[in-house]
Structures are given as C-alpha cells and as structure tokens.
PDB file of C-alpha atoms and ligand atoms in Angstrom:
ATOM      1  CA  MET A  14     -92.433 -15.338  27.807  1.00  0.00           C
ATOM      2  CA  ARG A  15     -94.217 -15.026  31.150  1.00  0.00           C
ATOM      3  CA  LEU A  16     -95.186 -18.256  32.877  1.00  0.00           C
ATOM      4  CA  ASP A  17     -98.786 -17.144  33.502  1.00  0.00           C
ATOM      5  CA  LYS A  18     -99.204 -16.264  29.822  1.00  0.00           C
ATOM      6  CA  LEU A  19     -97.803 -19.604  28.697  1.00  0.00           C
ATOM      7  CA  LEU A  20    -100.116 -21.539  31.016  1.00  0.00           C
ATOM      8  CA  ALA A  21    -103.120 -19.451  30.004  1.00  0.00           C
ATOM      9  CA  ASN A  22    -102.312 -20.045  26.333  1.00  0.00           C
ATOM     10  CA  MET A  23    -102.148 -23.755  27.063  1.00  0.00           C
ATOM     11  CA  GLY A  24    -105.721 -23.662  28.368  1.00  0.00           C
ATOM     12  CA  PHE A  25    -105.077 -23.908  32.115  1.00  0.00           C
ATOM     13  CA  GLY A  26    -107.336 -20.919  32.716  1.00  0.00           C
ATOM     14  CA  SER A  27    -107.280 -17.147  32.362  1.00  0.00           C
ATOM     15  CA  ARG A  28    -104.221 -15.054  33.243  1.00  0.00           C
ATOM     16  CA  LYS A  29    -106.106 -14.027  36.415  1.00  0.00           C
ATOM     17  CA  GLU A  30    -106.866 -17.589  37.428  1.00  0.00           C
ATOM     18  CA  MET A  31    -103.191 -18.462  37.002  1.00  0.00           C
ATOM     19  CA  LYS A  32    -102.284 -16.520  40.140  1.00  0.00           C
ATOM     20  CA  LYS A  33    -104.244 -18.890  42.364  1.00  0.00           C
ATOM     21  CA  PHE A  34    -103.191 -21.902  40.335  1.00  0.00           C
ATOM     22  CA  LEU A  35     -99.501 -21.049  40.646  1.00  0.00           C
ATOM     23  CA  LYS A  36     -99.865 -20.343  44.373  1.00  0.00           C
ATOM     24  CA  SER A  37    -100.993 -23.937  44.852  1.00  0.00           C
ATOM     25  CA  GLY A  38     -97.435 -25.013  43.981  1.00  0.00           C
ATOM     26  CA  GLN A  39     -98.465 -27.433  41.230  1.00  0.00           C
ATOM     27  CA  VAL A  40     -96.178 -25.898  38.635  1.00  0.00           C
ATOM     28  CA  THR A  41     -92.462 -26.589  38.360  1.00  0.00           C
ATOM     29  CA  VAL A  42     -89.930 -25.166  35.961  1.00  0.00           C
ATOM     30  CA  ASN A  43     -86.798 -27.268  35.629  1.00  0.00           C
ATOM     31  CA  ASP A  44     -87.896 -29.149  38.771  1.00  0.00           C
ATOM     32  CA  GLN A  45     -88.231 -26.003  40.901  1.00  0.00           C
ATOM     33  CA  VAL A  46     -91.668 -24.942  42.122  1.00  0.00           C
ATOM     34  CA  VAL A  47     -92.453 -21.533  40.631  1.00  0.00           C
ATOM     35  CA  LYS A  48     -95.297 -19.467  42.077  1.00  0.00           C
ATOM     36  CA  ASP A  49     -94.619 -16.171  40.360  1.00  0.00           C
ATOM     37  CA  GLY A  50     -96.581 -15.739  37.138  1.00  0.00           C
ATOM     38  CA  LYS A  51     -94.130 -13.085  35.989  1.00  0.00           C
ATOM     39  CA  ALA A  52     -91.273 -15.623  35.845  1.00  0.00           C
ATOM     40  CA  GLN A  53     -89.721 -15.588  32.374  1.00  0.00           C
ATOM     41  CA  ILE A  54     -89.804 -18.928  30.588  1.00  0.00           C
ATOM     42  CA  ASP A  55     -88.060 -20.153  27.485  1.00  0.00           C
ATOM     43  CA  PRO A  56     -90.668 -22.572  26.123  1.00  0.00           C
ATOM     44  CA  GLN A  57     -88.115 -24.235  23.839  1.00  0.00           C
ATOM     45  CA  HIS A  58     -85.696 -25.178  26.613  1.00  0.00           C
ATOM     46  CA  ASP A  59     -87.319 -25.016  30.063  1.00  0.00           C
ATOM     47  CA  ILE A  60     -89.092 -28.119  31.317  1.00  0.00           C
ATOM     48  CA  ILE A  61     -92.474 -27.197  32.702  1.00  0.00           C
ATOM     49  CA  ARG A  62     -94.533 -29.650  34.712  1.00  0.00           C
ATOM     50  CA  VAL A  63     -98.069 -29.300  36.018  1.00  0.00           C
ATOM     51  CA  SER A  64     -98.838 -31.748  38.852  1.00  0.00           C
ATOM     52  CA  GLY A  65     -95.724 -33.657  37.814  1.00  0.00           C
ATOM     53  CA  GLU A  66     -96.743 -34.018  34.187  1.00  0.00           C
ATOM     54  CA  GLN A  67     -94.591 -32.353  31.567  1.00  0.00           C
ATOM     55  CA  ILE A  68     -96.403 -30.001  29.247  1.00  0.00           C
ATOM     56  CA  GLU A  69     -95.348 -29.354  25.714  1.00  0.00           C
ATOM     57  CA  TYR A  70     -95.772 -25.756  24.661  1.00  0.00           C
ATOM     58  CA  LYS A  71     -96.363 -25.008  21.021  1.00  0.00           C
ATOM     59  CA  GLU A  72     -97.040 -21.526  19.843  1.00  0.00           C
ATOM     60  CA  PHE A  73     -98.352 -22.609  16.476  1.00  0.00           C
ATOM     61  CA  VAL A  74    -100.052 -25.812  15.470  1.00  0.00           C
ATOM     62  CA  TYR A  75    -100.976 -27.057  12.008  1.00  0.00           C
ATOM     63  CA  PHE A  76    -103.600 -29.730  11.470  1.00  0.00           C
ATOM     64  CA  MET A  77    -104.640 -31.553   8.319  1.00  0.00           C
ATOM     65  CA  LEU A  78    -108.348 -32.400   8.530  1.00  0.00           C
ATOM     66  CA  HIS A  79    -110.311 -34.691   6.241  1.00  0.00           C
ATOM     67  CA  LYS A  80    -113.454 -32.578   6.374  1.00  0.00           C
ATOM     68  CA  PRO A  81    -116.723 -34.473   6.135  1.00  0.00           C
ATOM     69  CA  GLN A  82    -119.959 -33.050   4.730  1.00  0.00           C
ATOM     70  CA  GLY A  83    -122.283 -31.305   7.177  1.00  0.00           C
ATOM     71  CA  TYR A  84    -119.672 -29.133   8.897  1.00  0.00           C
ATOM     72  CA  LEU A  85    -119.114 -25.419   8.366  1.00  0.00           C
ATOM     73  CA  SER A  86    -115.600 -24.105   7.744  1.00  0.00           C
ATOM     74  CA  ALA A  87    -115.904 -21.663  10.621  1.00  0.00           C
ATOM     75  CA  THR A  88    -114.882 -21.466  14.260  1.00  0.00           C
ATOM     76  CA  GLU A  89    -118.407 -21.043  15.640  1.00  0.00           C
ATOM     77  CA  ASP A  90    -121.968 -21.034  14.483  1.00  0.00           C
ATOM     78  CA  LEU A  91    -125.279 -20.818  16.297  1.00  0.00           C
ATOM     79  CA  ARG A  92    -127.036 -23.456  14.188  1.00  0.00           C
ATOM     80  CA  ASP A  93    -124.548 -25.733  12.511  1.00  0.00           C
ATOM     81  CA  LYS A  94    -121.630 -27.867  13.588  1.00  0.00           C
ATOM     82  CA  THR A  95    -118.251 -26.403  12.670  1.00  0.00           C
ATOM     83  CA  VAL A  96    -114.950 -28.089  11.833  1.00  0.00           C
ATOM     84  CA  ILE A  97    -113.710 -27.068  15.296  1.00  0.00           C
ATOM     85  CA  ASP A  98    -116.241 -29.518  16.779  1.00  0.00           C
ATOM     86  CA  LEU A  99    -114.179 -32.298  15.179  1.00  0.00           C
ATOM     87  CA  LEU A 100    -111.113 -31.474  17.295  1.00  0.00           C
ATOM     88  CA  GLU A 101    -110.258 -33.134  20.601  1.00  0.00           C
ATOM     89  CA  PRO A 102    -110.602 -30.739  23.586  1.00  0.00           C
ATOM     90  CA  GLU A 103    -106.826 -30.749  24.096  1.00  0.00           C
ATOM     91  CA  ASP A 104    -106.405 -29.432  20.550  1.00  0.00           C
ATOM     92  CA  GLN A 105    -109.186 -26.862  20.812  1.00  0.00           C
ATOM     93  CA  ILE A 106    -107.088 -24.881  23.315  1.00  0.00           C
ATOM     94  CA  TYR A 107    -104.850 -23.713  20.466  1.00  0.00           C
ATOM     95  CA  GLU A 108    -107.719 -21.712  18.990  1.00  0.00           C
ATOM     96  CA  VAL A 109    -107.092 -22.753  15.423  1.00  0.00           C
ATOM     97  CA  PHE A 110    -109.170 -21.608  12.481  1.00  0.00           C
ATOM     98  CA  PRO A 111    -109.674 -23.051   9.006  1.00  0.00           C
ATOM     99  CA  VAL A 112    -107.416 -21.763   6.235  1.00  0.00           C
ATOM    100  CA  GLY A 113    -110.040 -20.813   3.683  1.00  0.00           C
ATOM    101  CA  ARG A 114    -113.416 -22.404   3.287  1.00  0.00           C
ATOM    102  CA  LEU A 115    -114.913 -25.556   1.963  1.00  0.00           C
ATOM    103  CA  ASP A 116    -118.688 -25.531   1.506  1.00  0.00           C
ATOM    104  CA  LYS A 117    -120.805 -27.374   4.048  1.00  0.00           C
ATOM    105  CA  ASP A 118    -121.361 -30.180   1.513  1.00  0.00           C
ATOM    106  CA  THR A 119    -117.703 -30.320   0.347  1.00  0.00           C
ATOM    107  CA  GLU A 120    -115.310 -32.914   1.738  1.00  0.00           C
ATOM    108  CA  GLY A 121    -111.571 -33.131   1.791  1.00  0.00           C
ATOM    109  CA  LEU A 122    -108.394 -31.365   2.765  1.00  0.00           C
ATOM    110  CA  LEU A 123    -108.733 -28.474   5.172  1.00  0.00           C
ATOM    111  CA  ILE A 124    -105.805 -26.971   7.041  1.00  0.00           C
ATOM    112  CA  LEU A 125    -106.464 -25.684  10.533  1.00  0.00           C
ATOM    113  CA  THR A 126    -103.912 -23.477  12.234  1.00  0.00           C
ATOM    114  CA  ASN A 127    -103.446 -20.580  14.628  1.00  0.00           C
ATOM    115  CA  ASP A 128    -100.604 -19.224  12.472  1.00  0.00           C
ATOM    116  CA  GLY A 129    -102.245 -16.161  10.988  1.00  0.00           C
ATOM    117  CA  LYS A 130     -99.237 -15.291   8.848  1.00  0.00           C
ATOM    118  CA  LEU A 131     -99.183 -18.639   7.070  1.00  0.00           C
ATOM    119  CA  ALA A 132    -102.958 -18.564   6.595  1.00  0.00           C
ATOM    120  CA  HIS A 133    -102.705 -15.093   5.092  1.00  0.00           C
ATOM    121  CA  GLU A 134     -99.983 -16.183   2.683  1.00  0.00           C
ATOM    122  CA  LEU A 135    -101.879 -19.264   1.567  1.00  0.00           C
ATOM    123  CA  LEU A 136    -105.041 -17.266   0.979  1.00  0.00           C
ATOM    124  CA  SER A 137    -103.441 -14.227  -0.642  1.00  0.00           C
ATOM    125  CA  PRO A 138    -104.947 -13.796  -4.120  1.00  0.00           C
ATOM    126  CA  LYS A 139    -101.475 -12.769  -5.341  1.00  0.00           C
ATOM    127  CA  LYS A 140     -99.938 -16.135  -4.431  1.00  0.00           C
ATOM    128  CA  HIS A 141    -102.149 -18.274  -6.686  1.00  0.00           C
ATOM    129  CA  VAL A 142    -101.871 -21.284  -4.419  1.00  0.00           C
ATOM    130  CA  PRO A 143    -103.167 -24.243  -6.467  1.00  0.00           C
ATOM    131  CA  LYS A 144    -106.105 -26.180  -5.088  1.00  0.00           C
ATOM    132  CA  THR A 145    -107.060 -29.521  -6.585  1.00  0.00           C
ATOM    133  CA  TYR A 146    -110.530 -31.006  -6.400  1.00  0.00           C
ATOM    134  CA  TYR A 147    -112.062 -34.345  -7.326  1.00  0.00           C
ATOM    135  CA  ALA A 148    -115.701 -34.052  -8.369  1.00  0.00           C
ATOM    136  CA  HIS A 149    -118.718 -35.825  -9.788  1.00  0.00           C
ATOM    137  CA  ILE A 150    -120.530 -33.791 -12.413  1.00  0.00           C
ATOM    138  CA  GLU A 151    -124.056 -34.343 -13.637  1.00  0.00           C
ATOM    139  CA  GLY A 152    -123.700 -34.456 -17.410  1.00  0.00           C
ATOM    140  CA  LYS A 153    -120.949 -35.416 -19.797  1.00  0.00           C
ATOM    141  CA  VAL A 154    -117.786 -33.381 -19.262  1.00  0.00           C
ATOM    142  CA  THR A 155    -116.065 -32.879 -22.597  1.00  0.00           C
ATOM    143  CA  GLU A 156    -112.833 -31.655 -24.158  1.00  0.00           C
ATOM    144  CA  GLU A 157    -114.675 -28.372 -24.844  1.00  0.00           C
ATOM    145  CA  ASP A 158    -115.032 -27.929 -21.080  1.00  0.00           C
ATOM    146  CA  VAL A 159    -111.307 -28.641 -20.676  1.00  0.00           C
ATOM    147  CA  ALA A 160    -110.509 -25.957 -23.269  1.00  0.00           C
ATOM    148  CA  ALA A 161    -112.961 -23.490 -21.753  1.00  0.00           C
ATOM    149  CA  PHE A 162    -111.483 -23.894 -18.263  1.00  0.00           C
ATOM    150  CA  LYS A 163    -107.997 -23.468 -19.705  1.00  0.00           C
ATOM    151  CA  GLN A 164    -109.119 -20.242 -21.304  1.00  0.00           C
ATOM    152  CA  GLY A 165    -111.099 -18.990 -18.298  1.00  0.00           C
ATOM    153  CA  VAL A 166    -114.881 -19.053 -17.928  1.00  0.00           C
ATOM    154  CA  THR A 167    -117.267 -16.248 -17.011  1.00  0.00           C
ATOM    155  CA  LEU A 168    -119.017 -16.765 -13.679  1.00  0.00           C
ATOM    156  CA  ASP A 169    -122.552 -15.595 -12.859  1.00  0.00           C
ATOM    157  CA  ASP A 170    -121.247 -12.249 -11.533  1.00  0.00           C
ATOM    158  CA  GLY A 171    -119.217 -11.526 -14.686  1.00  0.00           C
ATOM    159  CA  TYR A 172    -115.845 -12.535 -13.210  1.00  0.00           C
ATOM    160  CA  VAL A 173    -113.583 -14.335 -15.675  1.00  0.00           C
ATOM    161  CA  THR A 174    -111.656 -17.136 -13.975  1.00  0.00           C
ATOM    162  CA  LEU A 175    -107.913 -17.644 -14.292  1.00  0.00           C
ATOM    163  CA  PRO A 176    -106.765 -20.589 -16.421  1.00  0.00           C
ATOM    164  CA  ALA A 177    -107.576 -23.844 -14.670  1.00  0.00           C
ATOM    165  CA  HIS A 178    -106.532 -27.411 -15.366  1.00  0.00           C
ATOM    166  CA  LEU A 179    -109.408 -29.848 -15.886  1.00  0.00           C
ATOM    167  CA  SER A 180    -108.774 -33.593 -16.341  1.00  0.00           C
ATOM    168  CA  ILE A 181    -111.571 -35.945 -17.250  1.00  0.00           C
ATOM    169  CA  ILE A 182    -111.315 -39.193 -15.332  1.00  0.00           C
ATOM    170  CA  GLU A 183    -114.569 -40.582 -16.697  1.00  0.00           C
ATOM    171  CA  SER A 184    -116.924 -38.877 -19.148  1.00  0.00           C
ATOM    172  CA  ALA A 185    -120.368 -40.367 -18.561  1.00  0.00           C
ATOM    173  CA  PRO A 186    -123.894 -39.263 -17.618  1.00  0.00           C
ATOM    174  CA  VAL A 187    -122.274 -38.607 -14.251  1.00  0.00           C
ATOM    175  CA  SER A 188    -118.674 -37.621 -15.035  1.00  0.00           C
ATOM    176  CA  LYS A 189    -115.684 -37.865 -12.735  1.00  0.00           C
ATOM    177  CA  ILE A 190    -113.072 -35.149 -12.962  1.00  0.00           C
ATOM    178  CA  SER A 191    -110.078 -33.548 -11.334  1.00  0.00           C
ATOM    179  CA  LEU A 192    -109.739 -29.766 -11.415  1.00  0.00           C
ATOM    180  CA  THR A 193    -106.884 -27.530 -10.295  1.00  0.00           C
ATOM    181  CA  ILE A 194    -107.653 -23.859  -9.774  1.00  0.00           C
ATOM    182  CA  TYR A 195    -105.272 -21.083  -8.778  1.00  0.00           C
ATOM    183  CA  GLU A 196    -107.671 -18.817  -6.939  1.00  0.00           C
ATOM    184  CA  GLY A 197    -110.493 -19.252  -4.468  1.00  0.00           C
ATOM    185  CA  LYS A 198    -113.684 -17.425  -5.322  1.00  0.00           C
ATOM    186  CA  PHE A 199    -116.866 -18.243  -3.432  1.00  0.00           C
ATOM    187  CA  HIS A 200    -118.287 -21.629  -4.609  1.00  0.00           C
ATOM    188  CA  GLN A 201    -115.771 -21.422  -7.440  1.00  0.00           C
ATOM    189  CA  VAL A 202    -115.803 -25.011  -8.686  1.00  0.00           C
ATOM    190  CA  LYS A 203    -119.604 -25.243  -8.620  1.00  0.00           C
ATOM    191  CA  ARG A 204    -119.932 -21.908 -10.394  1.00  0.00           C
ATOM    192  CA  MET A 205    -117.349 -22.828 -13.029  1.00  0.00           C
ATOM    193  CA  PHE A 206    -119.333 -25.930 -13.962  1.00  0.00           C
ATOM    194  CA  ALA A 207    -122.595 -23.971 -13.764  1.00  0.00           C
ATOM    195  CA  SER A 208    -121.141 -21.615 -16.388  1.00  0.00           C
ATOM    196  CA  ARG A 209    -120.927 -24.687 -18.650  1.00  0.00           C
ATOM    197  CA  GLY A 210    -124.499 -25.746 -17.817  1.00  0.00           C
ATOM    198  CA  LYS A 211    -123.334 -28.582 -15.554  1.00  0.00           C
ATOM    199  CA  LYS A 212    -123.907 -29.419 -11.923  1.00  0.00           C
ATOM    200  CA  VAL A 213    -121.408 -30.592  -9.308  1.00  0.00           C
ATOM    201  CA  THR A 214    -122.997 -33.386  -7.278  1.00  0.00           C
ATOM    202  CA  TYR A 215    -119.976 -34.340  -5.179  1.00  0.00           C
ATOM    203  CA  LEU A 216    -116.884 -32.287  -4.357  1.00  0.00           C
ATOM    204  CA  LYS A 217    -113.730 -33.149  -2.487  1.00  0.00           C
ATOM    205  CA  ARG A 218    -110.492 -31.144  -2.151  1.00  0.00           C
ATOM    206  CA  THR A 219    -107.503 -33.412  -2.573  1.00  0.00           C
ATOM    207  CA  ALA A 220    -104.582 -30.967  -2.479  1.00  0.00           C
ATOM    208  CA  MET A 221    -103.606 -27.440  -1.521  1.00  0.00           C
ATOM    209  CA  GLY A 222    -100.257 -26.061  -2.604  1.00  0.00           C
ATOM    210  CA  ALA A 223     -97.799 -28.925  -2.421  1.00  0.00           C
ATOM    211  CA  LEU A 224     -99.799 -30.624   0.315  1.00  0.00           C
ATOM    212  CA  GLU A 225    -101.957 -33.643  -0.495  1.00  0.00           C
ATOM    213  CA  LEU A 226    -104.725 -35.072   1.639  1.00  0.00           C
ATOM    214  CA  ASP A 227    -103.339 -38.069   3.544  1.00  0.00           C
ATOM    215  CA  PRO A 228    -105.317 -41.036   2.143  1.00  0.00           C
ATOM    216  CA  SER A 229    -105.126 -42.803   5.505  1.00  0.00           C
ATOM    217  CA  LEU A 230    -107.218 -40.082   7.176  1.00  0.00           C
ATOM    218  CA  LYS A 231    -110.859 -41.123   7.344  1.00  0.00           C
ATOM    219  CA  LEU A 232    -113.644 -38.565   7.052  1.00  0.00           C
ATOM    220  CA  GLY A 233    -113.625 -36.411  10.191  1.00  0.00           C
ATOM    221  CA  GLU A 234    -110.103 -37.468  11.201  1.00  0.00           C
ATOM    222  CA  TYR A 235    -107.172 -35.100  11.491  1.00  0.00           C
ATOM    223  CA  ARG A 236    -103.518 -35.070  12.418  1.00  0.00           C
ATOM    224  CA  GLU A 237    -100.705 -32.594  12.858  1.00  0.00           C
ATOM    225  CA  LEU A 238     -98.683 -31.786   9.768  1.00  0.00           C
ATOM    226  CA  THR A 239     -95.210 -33.303   9.731  1.00  0.00           C
ATOM    227  CA  ASP A 240     -92.240 -30.914   9.710  1.00  0.00           C
ATOM    228  CA  ASP A 241     -91.760 -31.702   6.022  1.00  0.00           C
ATOM    229  CA  GLU A 242     -95.353 -30.932   5.159  1.00  0.00           C
ATOM    230  CA  ARG A 243     -95.224 -27.671   7.080  1.00  0.00           C
ATOM    231  CA  GLU A 244     -92.101 -26.642   5.208  1.00  0.00           C
ATOM    232  CA  LYS A 245     -93.738 -27.595   1.919  1.00  0.00           C
ATOM    233  CA  LEU A 246     -96.640 -25.333   2.715  1.00  0.00           C
ATOM    234  CA  LYS A 247     -94.414 -22.473   3.788  1.00  0.00           C
ATOM    235  CA  ASN A 248     -91.945 -22.620   0.941  1.00  0.00           C
ATOM    236  CA  ARG A 249     -93.866 -23.700  -2.090  1.00  0.00           C
ATOM    237  CA  GLU A 250     -97.305 -22.268  -1.558  1.00  0.00           C
ATOM    238  CA  GLY A 251     -97.938 -20.640  -4.859  1.00  0.00           C
ATOM    239  CA  VAL A 252     -97.088 -20.695  -8.537  1.00  0.00           C
ATOM    240  CA  GLU A 253     -96.175 -17.893 -10.839  1.00  0.00           C
ATOM    241  CA  MET A 254     -99.094 -16.848 -12.993  1.00  0.00           C
ATOM    242  CA  ASN A 255     -99.006 -14.772 -16.077  1.00  0.00           C
ATOM    243  CA  GLU A 256    -101.194 -11.900 -14.945  1.00  0.00           C
ATOM    244  CA  SER A 257    -102.189 -11.101 -18.500  1.00  0.00           C
ATOM    245  CA  ARG A 258    -104.325 -14.231 -18.190  1.00  0.00           C
ATOM    246  CA  GLY A 259    -101.973 -16.593 -19.921  1.00  0.00           C
ATOM    247  CA  THR A 260    -101.217 -19.951 -18.452  1.00  0.00           C
ATOM    248  CA  ALA A 261     -99.906 -21.022 -15.104  1.00  0.00           C
ATOM    249  CA  ASP A 262     -96.181 -21.559 -15.384  1.00  0.00           C
ATOM    250  CA  SER A 263     -96.383 -24.912 -13.618  1.00  0.00           C
TER     251      SER A 263
HETATM  252  N1  LIG B  60    -115.462 -24.679  -4.874  1.00  0.00           N
HETATM  253  C1  LIG B  60    -116.739 -24.877  -4.482  1.00  0.00           C
HETATM  254  O1  LIG B  60    -117.674 -24.695  -5.244  1.00  0.00           O
HETATM  255  N2  LIG B  60    -116.950 -25.307  -3.222  1.00  0.00           N
HETATM  256  C2  LIG B  60    -115.966 -25.566  -2.352  1.00  0.00           C
HETATM  257  O2  LIG B  60    -116.229 -25.972  -1.218  1.00  0.00           O
HETATM  258  C3  LIG B  60    -114.636 -25.357  -2.772  1.00  0.00           C
HETATM  259  C4  LIG B  60    -114.408 -24.898  -4.047  1.00  0.00           C
END
C-alpha cells in the first residue's frame, strides 16, 4: 500500500497533510528516509519509523470491552457518552465500531472492531451466534419460564422468539438467571421477560459466540483479543438451528 495512505490510516493526518509531513524527512522505511507518499510499502515486512520510533501498522483491530452502564453502543452521539469515549486516543485512530448493541443500561461483553466483514458475519441473523446474559429479574423465575423460553415466547410486536436456554441460578423475589439466545432483536432479553410479566433490573452480557468476557477486565476496561480468541470468533461464530423452530443443535 502507499506510504501516505498507511500513515493517514495510522492517524498521522490526512493524505494531503502527509505530503508536508513526509517532506520534513521524519519518516524512514527500512532505515532510509522516504519523502514520496506514493512509495509502496509492505506493512507486514517493512520497518517504518516516525521520528525514530517504529510504528506498528494493523489493518484490523479487535477489542474486548467490559461495557459499563451509561454508555451508548454507538460511535458518536450529540448527548450521551459512547463506548468509543472509553478508548485511549491511540486506539481511536482505528475507527472501530461496536459489533451489535447493548442497551445504555446493559453491562458486559462488547466487541469493537474495524473489520466490517467479521462484524457482518457475527450479526447475520442466519448465523445464530449465541449470546449469553446474566440478569436479575424482579419476580420469581420458574420452570414454566424455562419451558416457555425453550418453546419460544411472543414479544410485544408479535414476533415469536427462537428457542432460548434459560438457567435459574436463584429463584427468589429478585431472581438471578443466565440466558442464552441465538438472535438479537431490539431489547430482546427485556422483552422476553416482559412477555412473562417479569422485569429485568440488571443485565450483563457474559459471552458472544465462543468468546467469554475476560473476568479480569473491570467495568470500562478493554484489551485486544488474543490470536486464539480472534480465531474462535471467526471460526465458530454460530450454531446450526433447526429453522422449523426446533431446538438449537448445540
Ligand atoms: N437484550 C436486552 O434487552 N438488552 C440488551 O442490551 C441486550 C439484550
């Protein structure tokens, strides 16, 4: 790729600004000063330095964020803080976006990437990527709820949900549950419980596909996915579903 494009992508300025920047002689490729923005670079092999400091070029980045409440799953908003505000400036240059949405008051695992293809695959309704949530529910969650979720429940707009796996951790006036769903309708978990006359008072996503939220990440913290985690996401995103509304095969 062109050197000016690479530097612009890395946040050193616009393609136009790169002309002046390169003229200043601050950029070396394999220890040779390069002033021509059109110079072809192999980002995997060439060593690029700006003012003597080596820069690492990555086309795609993948972050795991432990989303706190109070942040929108969006890249910008006029009123509210977004999950992008949680990133360090040096990571904001990659122009990542959240893969899917968690509500403003939902916590937990959110993947941020600039890899549109992966995001598309993870969000494709055909892929049935499982998403697991931990929640507190006002009211006693019962085995009838477990059976109803397994069967599919009718949401407020008439949509019948795919079979979902509900586990009761504690059935009490405020119950604690874990729920795995294989689709991602708007406010799905809250609406599924609403269909059973129950209210979600706390919601946290703990897993997406084969990827689990790293328990060492505090609220608001994030890190890059490891190579293994990235492969997990790419290779085992979804599960086969019986489209005639049977059960998930996994
Ligand atoms: N379901 C919801 O109701 N909210 C979320 O944020 C995610 C799933």
